mmCIF file of C-alpha atoms in Angstrom:
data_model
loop_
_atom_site.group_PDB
_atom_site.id
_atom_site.type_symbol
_atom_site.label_atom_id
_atom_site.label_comp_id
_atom_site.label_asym_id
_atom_site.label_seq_id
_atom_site.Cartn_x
_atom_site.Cartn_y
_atom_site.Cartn_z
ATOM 1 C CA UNK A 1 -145.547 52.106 -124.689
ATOM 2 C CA UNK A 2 -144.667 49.602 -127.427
ATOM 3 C CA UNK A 3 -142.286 47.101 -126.816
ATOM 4 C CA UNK A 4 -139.568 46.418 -130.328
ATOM 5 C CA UNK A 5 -138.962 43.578 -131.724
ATOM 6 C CA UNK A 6 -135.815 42.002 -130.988
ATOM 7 C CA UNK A 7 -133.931 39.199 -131.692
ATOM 8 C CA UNK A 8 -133.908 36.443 -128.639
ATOM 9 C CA UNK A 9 -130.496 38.202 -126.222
ATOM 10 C CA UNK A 10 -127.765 36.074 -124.504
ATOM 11 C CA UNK A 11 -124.971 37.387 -122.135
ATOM 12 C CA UNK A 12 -122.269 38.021 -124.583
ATOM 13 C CA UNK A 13 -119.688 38.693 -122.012
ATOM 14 C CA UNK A 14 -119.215 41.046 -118.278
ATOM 15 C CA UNK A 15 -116.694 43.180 -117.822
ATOM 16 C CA UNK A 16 -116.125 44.356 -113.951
ATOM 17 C CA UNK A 17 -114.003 46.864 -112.709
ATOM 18 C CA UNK A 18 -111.004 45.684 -110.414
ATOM 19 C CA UNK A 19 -108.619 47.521 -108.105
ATOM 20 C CA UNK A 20 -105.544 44.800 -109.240
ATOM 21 C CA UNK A 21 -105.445 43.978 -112.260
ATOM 22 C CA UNK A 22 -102.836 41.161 -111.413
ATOM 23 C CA UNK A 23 -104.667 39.799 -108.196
ATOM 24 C CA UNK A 24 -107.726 39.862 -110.116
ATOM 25 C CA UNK A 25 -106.177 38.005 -112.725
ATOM 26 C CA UNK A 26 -104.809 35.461 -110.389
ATOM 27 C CA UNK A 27 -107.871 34.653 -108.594
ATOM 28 C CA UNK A 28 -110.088 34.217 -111.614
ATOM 29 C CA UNK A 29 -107.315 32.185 -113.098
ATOM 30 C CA UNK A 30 -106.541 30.137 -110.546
ATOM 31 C CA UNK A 31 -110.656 29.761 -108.513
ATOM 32 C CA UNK A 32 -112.516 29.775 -111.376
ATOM 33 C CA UNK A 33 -110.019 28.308 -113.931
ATOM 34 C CA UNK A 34 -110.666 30.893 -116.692
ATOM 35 C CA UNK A 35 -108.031 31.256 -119.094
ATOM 36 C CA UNK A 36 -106.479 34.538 -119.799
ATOM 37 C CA UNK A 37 -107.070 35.089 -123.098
ATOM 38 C CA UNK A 38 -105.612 38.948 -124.262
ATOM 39 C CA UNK A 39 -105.252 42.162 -122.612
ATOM 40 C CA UNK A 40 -103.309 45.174 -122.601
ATOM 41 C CA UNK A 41 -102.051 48.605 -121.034
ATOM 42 C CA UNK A 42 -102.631 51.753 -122.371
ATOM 43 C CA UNK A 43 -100.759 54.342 -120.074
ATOM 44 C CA UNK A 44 -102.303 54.135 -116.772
ATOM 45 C CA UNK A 45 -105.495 52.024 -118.308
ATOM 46 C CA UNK A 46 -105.198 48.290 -118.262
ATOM 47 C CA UNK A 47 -107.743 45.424 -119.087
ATOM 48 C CA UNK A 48 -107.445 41.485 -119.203
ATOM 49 C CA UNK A 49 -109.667 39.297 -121.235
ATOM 50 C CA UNK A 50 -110.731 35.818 -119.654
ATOM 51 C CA UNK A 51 -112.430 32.820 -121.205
ATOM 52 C CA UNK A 52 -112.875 29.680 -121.924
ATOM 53 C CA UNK A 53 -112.077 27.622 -124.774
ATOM 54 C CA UNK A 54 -111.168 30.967 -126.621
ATOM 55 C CA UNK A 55 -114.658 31.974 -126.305
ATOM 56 C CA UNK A 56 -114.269 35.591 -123.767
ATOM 57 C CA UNK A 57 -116.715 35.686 -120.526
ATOM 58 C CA UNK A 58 -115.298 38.336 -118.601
ATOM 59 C CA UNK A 59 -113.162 41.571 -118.936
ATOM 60 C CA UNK A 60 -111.073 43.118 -116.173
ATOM 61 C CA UNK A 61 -110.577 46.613 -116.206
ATOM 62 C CA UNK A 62 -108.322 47.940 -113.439
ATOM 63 C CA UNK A 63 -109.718 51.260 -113.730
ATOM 64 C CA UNK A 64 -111.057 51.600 -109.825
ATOM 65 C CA UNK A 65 -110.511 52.278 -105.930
ATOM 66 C CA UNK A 66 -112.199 51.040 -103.042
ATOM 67 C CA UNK A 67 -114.412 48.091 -102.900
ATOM 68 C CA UNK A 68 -117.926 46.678 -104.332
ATOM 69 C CA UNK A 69 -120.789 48.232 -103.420
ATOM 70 C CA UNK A 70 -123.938 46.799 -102.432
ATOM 71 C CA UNK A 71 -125.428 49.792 -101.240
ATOM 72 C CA UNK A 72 -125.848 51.473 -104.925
ATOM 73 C CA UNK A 73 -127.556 50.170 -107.939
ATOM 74 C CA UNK A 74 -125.585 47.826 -110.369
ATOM 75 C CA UNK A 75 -124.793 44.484 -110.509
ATOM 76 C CA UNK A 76 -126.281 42.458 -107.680
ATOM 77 C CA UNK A 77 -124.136 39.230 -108.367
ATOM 78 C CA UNK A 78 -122.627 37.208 -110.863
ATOM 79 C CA UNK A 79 -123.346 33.571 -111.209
ATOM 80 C CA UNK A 80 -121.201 30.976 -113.219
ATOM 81 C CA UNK A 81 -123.309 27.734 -113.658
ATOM 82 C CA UNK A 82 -121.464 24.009 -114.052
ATOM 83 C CA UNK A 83 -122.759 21.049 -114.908
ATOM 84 C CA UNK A 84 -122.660 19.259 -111.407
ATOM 85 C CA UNK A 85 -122.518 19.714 -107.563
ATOM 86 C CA UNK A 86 -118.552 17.748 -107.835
ATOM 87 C CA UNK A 87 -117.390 20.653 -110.016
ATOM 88 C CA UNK A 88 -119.113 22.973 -107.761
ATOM 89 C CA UNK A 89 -117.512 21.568 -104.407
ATOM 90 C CA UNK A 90 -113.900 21.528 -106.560
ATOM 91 C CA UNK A 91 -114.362 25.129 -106.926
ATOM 92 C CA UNK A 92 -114.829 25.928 -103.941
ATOM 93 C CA UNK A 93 -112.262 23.767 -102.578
ATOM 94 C CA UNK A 94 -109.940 25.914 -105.218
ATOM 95 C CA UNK A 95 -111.594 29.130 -103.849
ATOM 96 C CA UNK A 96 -111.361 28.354 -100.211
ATOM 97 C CA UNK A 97 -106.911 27.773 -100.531
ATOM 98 C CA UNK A 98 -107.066 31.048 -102.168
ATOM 99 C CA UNK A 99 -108.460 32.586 -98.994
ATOM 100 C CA UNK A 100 -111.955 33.995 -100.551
ATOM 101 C CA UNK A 101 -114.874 35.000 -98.589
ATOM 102 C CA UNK A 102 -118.234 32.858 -98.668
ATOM 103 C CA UNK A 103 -121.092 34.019 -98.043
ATOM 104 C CA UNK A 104 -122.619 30.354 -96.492
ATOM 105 C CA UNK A 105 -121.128 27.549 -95.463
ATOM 106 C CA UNK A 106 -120.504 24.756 -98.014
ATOM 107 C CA UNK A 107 -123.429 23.854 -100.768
ATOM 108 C CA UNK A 108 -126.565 26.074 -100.390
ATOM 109 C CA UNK A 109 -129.879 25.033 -102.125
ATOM 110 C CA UNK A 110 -131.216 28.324 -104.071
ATOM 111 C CA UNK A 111 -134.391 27.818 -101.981
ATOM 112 C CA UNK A 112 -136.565 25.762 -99.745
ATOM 113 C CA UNK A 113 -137.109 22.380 -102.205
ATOM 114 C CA UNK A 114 -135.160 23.758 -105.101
ATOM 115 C CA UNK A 115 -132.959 21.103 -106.630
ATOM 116 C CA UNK A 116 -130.402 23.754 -108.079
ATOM 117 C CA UNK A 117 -127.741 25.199 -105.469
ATOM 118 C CA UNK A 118 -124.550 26.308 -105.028
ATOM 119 C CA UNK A 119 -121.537 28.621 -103.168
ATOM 120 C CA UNK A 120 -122.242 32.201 -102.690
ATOM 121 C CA UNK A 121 -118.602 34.142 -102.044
ATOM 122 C CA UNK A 122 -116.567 37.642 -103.107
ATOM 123 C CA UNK A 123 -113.659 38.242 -105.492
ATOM 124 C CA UNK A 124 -110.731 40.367 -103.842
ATOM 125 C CA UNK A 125 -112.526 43.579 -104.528
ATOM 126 C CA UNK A 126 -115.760 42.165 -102.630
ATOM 127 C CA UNK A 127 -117.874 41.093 -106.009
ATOM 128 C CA UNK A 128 -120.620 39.101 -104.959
ATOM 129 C CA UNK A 129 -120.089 35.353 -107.060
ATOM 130 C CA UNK A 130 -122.098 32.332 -107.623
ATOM 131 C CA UNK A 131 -121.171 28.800 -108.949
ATOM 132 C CA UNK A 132 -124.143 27.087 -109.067
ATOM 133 C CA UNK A 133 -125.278 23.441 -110.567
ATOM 134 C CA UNK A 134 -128.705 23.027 -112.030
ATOM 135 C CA UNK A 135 -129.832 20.068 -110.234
ATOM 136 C CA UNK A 136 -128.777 17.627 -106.934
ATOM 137 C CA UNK A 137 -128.809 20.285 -104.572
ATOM 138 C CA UNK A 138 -132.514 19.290 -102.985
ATOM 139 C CA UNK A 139 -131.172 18.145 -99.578
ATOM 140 C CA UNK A 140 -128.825 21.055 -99.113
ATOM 141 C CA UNK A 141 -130.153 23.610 -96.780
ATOM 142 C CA UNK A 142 -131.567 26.856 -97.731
ATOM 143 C CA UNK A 143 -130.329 29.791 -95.800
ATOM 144 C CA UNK A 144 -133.449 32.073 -96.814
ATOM 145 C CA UNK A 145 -136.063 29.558 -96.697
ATOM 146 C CA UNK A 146 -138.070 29.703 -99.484
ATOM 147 C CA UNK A 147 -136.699 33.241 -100.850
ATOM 148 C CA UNK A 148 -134.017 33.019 -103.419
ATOM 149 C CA UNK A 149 -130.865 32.645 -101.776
ATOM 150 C CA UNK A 150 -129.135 34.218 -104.956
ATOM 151 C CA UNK A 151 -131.260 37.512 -103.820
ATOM 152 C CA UNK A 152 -130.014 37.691 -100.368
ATOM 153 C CA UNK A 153 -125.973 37.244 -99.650
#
């Protein structure tokens, strides 16, 4: 099979189905600090665009029942890097008064050695998040040894 020729890819943006549009808003908002940057309804179909800096990362689309499945193929996780542990421990500190789930407690390394790490934690509708910082997370511990702990929350 030959491969094409393509240009080099980046994430442009994700869009994830929620079962609240509001509450979804809310706790993107207000954990992750995105800014809401557009949306709409359209009958019984409703969306929200969130950014930051005017620049879109993420579309809500309350379009769904029930909760995230890790059971079925699809998106394993979705991981939001910052530039240092601090911001990372702020967010979670924001997460954590907002009631969400985590996965581990505190700062994880992403493996036995590995100087990036992070918190590992759910959305309301049980979406499997990362915020992660490249670097400074070498003494943290590493709940799967040397797996990936990115692969296994």
């Amino acid at each position: 099979m030959t491969a094409i020729s393509a240009p080099v890819l980046t994430t442009g943006h994700v869009g994830l189905n929620v079962t609240d549009l509001e509450r979804s808003v809310d706790f993107y908002r207000r954990g992750l600090g995105f800014e809401q940057l557009g949306g709409g309804v359209d009958g019984a179909r409703r969306w929200a665009f969130l950014g930051t800096g005017g620049t879109l990362v993420l579309t809500l689309w309350q379009q769904s029942d029930g909760e995230f499945s890790t059971s079925t193929p699809g998106l394993h996780h979705l991981a939001f890097q910052v530039a240092d542990l601090e911001t990372v421990r702020v967010t979670e500190a924001a997460l954590r008064a907002l009631g969400a789930e985590f996965f581990h407690e505190g700062v994880v390394a992403h493996g036995e050695g590995a100087s990036s790490g992070g918190v590992f934690f759910a959305d309301p509708d049980g979406i499997r998040l990362e915020v992660y910082a490249p670097a400074g997370a070498e003494a943290a511990p590493a709940p799967a040894g040397a797996a990936p702990t990115c692969g296994f929350f």
